GROMACS .gro file of C-alpha atoms in nm:
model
  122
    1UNK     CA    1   1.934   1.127  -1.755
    2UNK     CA    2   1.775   1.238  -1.452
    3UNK     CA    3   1.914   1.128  -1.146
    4UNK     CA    4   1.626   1.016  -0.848
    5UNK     CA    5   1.550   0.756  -0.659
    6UNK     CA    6   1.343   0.504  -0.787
    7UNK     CA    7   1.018   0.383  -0.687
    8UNK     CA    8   1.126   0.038  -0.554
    9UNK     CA    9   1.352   0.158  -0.337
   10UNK     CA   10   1.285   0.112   0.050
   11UNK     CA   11   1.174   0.372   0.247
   12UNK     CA   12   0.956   0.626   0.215
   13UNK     CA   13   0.803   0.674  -0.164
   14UNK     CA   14   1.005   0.878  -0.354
   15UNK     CA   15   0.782   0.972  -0.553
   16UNK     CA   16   0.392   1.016  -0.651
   17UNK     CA   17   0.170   0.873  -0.926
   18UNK     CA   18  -0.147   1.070  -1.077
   19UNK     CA   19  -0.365   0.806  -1.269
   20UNK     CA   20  -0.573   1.000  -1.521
   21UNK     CA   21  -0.842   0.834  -1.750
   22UNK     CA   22  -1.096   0.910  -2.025
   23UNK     CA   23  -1.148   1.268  -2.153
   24UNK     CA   24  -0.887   1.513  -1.989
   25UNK     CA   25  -1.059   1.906  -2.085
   26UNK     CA   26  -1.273   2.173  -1.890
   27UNK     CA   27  -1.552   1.952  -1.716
   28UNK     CA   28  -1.259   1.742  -1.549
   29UNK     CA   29  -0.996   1.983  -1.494
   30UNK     CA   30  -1.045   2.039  -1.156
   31UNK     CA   31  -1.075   1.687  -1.024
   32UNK     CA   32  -0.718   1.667  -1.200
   33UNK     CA   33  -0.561   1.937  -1.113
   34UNK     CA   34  -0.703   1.839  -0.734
   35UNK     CA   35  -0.505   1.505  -0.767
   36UNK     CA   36  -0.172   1.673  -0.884
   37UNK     CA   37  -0.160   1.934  -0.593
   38UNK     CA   38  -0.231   1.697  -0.356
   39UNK     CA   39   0.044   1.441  -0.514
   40UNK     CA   40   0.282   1.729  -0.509
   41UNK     CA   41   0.237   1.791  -0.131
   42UNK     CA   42   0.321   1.434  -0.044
   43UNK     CA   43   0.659   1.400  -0.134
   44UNK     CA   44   0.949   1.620  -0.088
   45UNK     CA   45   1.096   1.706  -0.319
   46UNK     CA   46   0.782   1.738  -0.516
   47UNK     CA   47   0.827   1.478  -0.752
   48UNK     CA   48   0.538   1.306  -0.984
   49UNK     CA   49   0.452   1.063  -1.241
   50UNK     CA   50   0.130   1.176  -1.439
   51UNK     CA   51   0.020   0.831  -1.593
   52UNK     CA   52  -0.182   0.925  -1.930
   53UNK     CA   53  -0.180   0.560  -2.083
   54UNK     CA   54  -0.548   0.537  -2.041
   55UNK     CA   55  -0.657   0.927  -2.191
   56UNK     CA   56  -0.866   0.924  -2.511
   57UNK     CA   57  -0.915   1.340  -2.543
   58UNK     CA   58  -0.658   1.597  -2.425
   59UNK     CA   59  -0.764   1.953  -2.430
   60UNK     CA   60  -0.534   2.286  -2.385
   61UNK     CA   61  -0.621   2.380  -2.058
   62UNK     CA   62  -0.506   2.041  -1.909
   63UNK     CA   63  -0.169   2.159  -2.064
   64UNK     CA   64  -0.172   2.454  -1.885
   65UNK     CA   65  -0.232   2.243  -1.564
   66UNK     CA   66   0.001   2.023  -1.640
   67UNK     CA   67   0.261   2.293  -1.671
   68UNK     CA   68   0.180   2.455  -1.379
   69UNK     CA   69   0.237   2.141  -1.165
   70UNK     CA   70   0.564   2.124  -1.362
   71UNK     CA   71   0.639   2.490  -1.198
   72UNK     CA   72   0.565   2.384  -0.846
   73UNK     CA   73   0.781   2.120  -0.839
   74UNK     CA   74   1.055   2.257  -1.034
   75UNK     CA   75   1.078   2.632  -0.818
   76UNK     CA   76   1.112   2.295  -0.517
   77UNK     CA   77   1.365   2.119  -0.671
   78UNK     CA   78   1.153   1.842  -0.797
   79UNK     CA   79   1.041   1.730  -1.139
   80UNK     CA   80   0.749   1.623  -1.341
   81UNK     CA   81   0.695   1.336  -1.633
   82UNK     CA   82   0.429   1.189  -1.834
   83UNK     CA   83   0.373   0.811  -1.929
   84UNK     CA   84   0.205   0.817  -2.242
   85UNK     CA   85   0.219   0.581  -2.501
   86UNK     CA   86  -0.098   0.668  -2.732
   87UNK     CA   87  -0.124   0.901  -2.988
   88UNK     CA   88  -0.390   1.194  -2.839
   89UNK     CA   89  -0.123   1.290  -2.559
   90UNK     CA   90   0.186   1.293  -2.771
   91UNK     CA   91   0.070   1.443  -3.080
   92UNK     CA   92  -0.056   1.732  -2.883
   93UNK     CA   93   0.241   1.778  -2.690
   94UNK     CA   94   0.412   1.792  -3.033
   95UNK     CA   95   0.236   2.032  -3.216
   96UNK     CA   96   0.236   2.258  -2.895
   97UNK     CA   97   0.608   2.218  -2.927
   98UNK     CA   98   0.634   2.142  -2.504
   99UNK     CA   99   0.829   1.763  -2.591
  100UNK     CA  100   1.107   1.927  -2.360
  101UNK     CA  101   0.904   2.087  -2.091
  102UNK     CA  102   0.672   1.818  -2.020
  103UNK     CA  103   0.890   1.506  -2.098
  104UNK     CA  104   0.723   1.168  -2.137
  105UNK     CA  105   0.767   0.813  -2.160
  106UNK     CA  106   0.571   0.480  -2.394
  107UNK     CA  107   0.577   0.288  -2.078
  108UNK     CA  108   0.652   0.285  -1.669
  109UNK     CA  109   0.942   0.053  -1.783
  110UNK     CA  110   1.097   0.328  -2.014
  111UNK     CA  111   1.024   0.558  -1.693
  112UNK     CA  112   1.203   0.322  -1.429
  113UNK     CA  113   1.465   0.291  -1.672
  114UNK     CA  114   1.514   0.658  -1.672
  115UNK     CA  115   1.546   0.699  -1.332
  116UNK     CA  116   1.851   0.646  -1.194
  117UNK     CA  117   1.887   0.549  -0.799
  118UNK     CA  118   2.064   0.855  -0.622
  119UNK     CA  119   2.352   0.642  -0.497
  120UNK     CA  120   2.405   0.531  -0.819
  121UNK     CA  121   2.421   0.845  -0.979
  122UNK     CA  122   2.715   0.961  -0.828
   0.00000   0.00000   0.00000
């Protein structure tokens, strides 16, 4: 269980949410990948929620951008997940074998229930 703050919690949001739609590959990589640095800068530790519930087409090289957000957030103490509850986004992520390194949810409530609130984690 990973222990953060959640997103309902007052203050400040803890962390950032990355809507992405339609076909995910080359001709919209960079409008992605865009969104996810800039998400990244905003909260400290980086920490971000990449929303995939409305993708119809995953390609590789949004994996690799995916997984280099992952690394910037990580080398900051920070940590990046995927809601996805459609088949495209998971099978891929299966047969790539990444499950563990890009870990992902069915549903925001499967998320929020993941994420404990820091003062309760202790």
């Amino acid at each position: 269980m990973v222990a953060v703050p959640r997103s309902d919690t007052p203050g400040p949001a803890r962390f950032r949410t990355v809507r992405a739609r339609g076909e995910l590959d080359i001709a919209t990589l960079h409008d992605l990948e865009s969104a996810l640095v800039r998400a990244l800068a905003e909260t400290s530790p980086p920490c971000l929620v990449v929303d995939m519930r409305e993708v119809t087409f995953l390609d590789c090289s949004v994996i690799r951008v995916l997984l280099r957000a992952r690394t910037t957030a990580l080398s900051q103490e920070g940590w990046l997940v995927l809601v996805c509850e459609h088949v495209p986004v998971g099978r891929l992520l299966r047969r790539l074998e990444l499950q563990h390194l890009l870990p992902h949810y069915p549903t925001p409530d499967a998320l929020d229930a993941a994420l404990v609130p820091a003062e309760d984690a202790n």
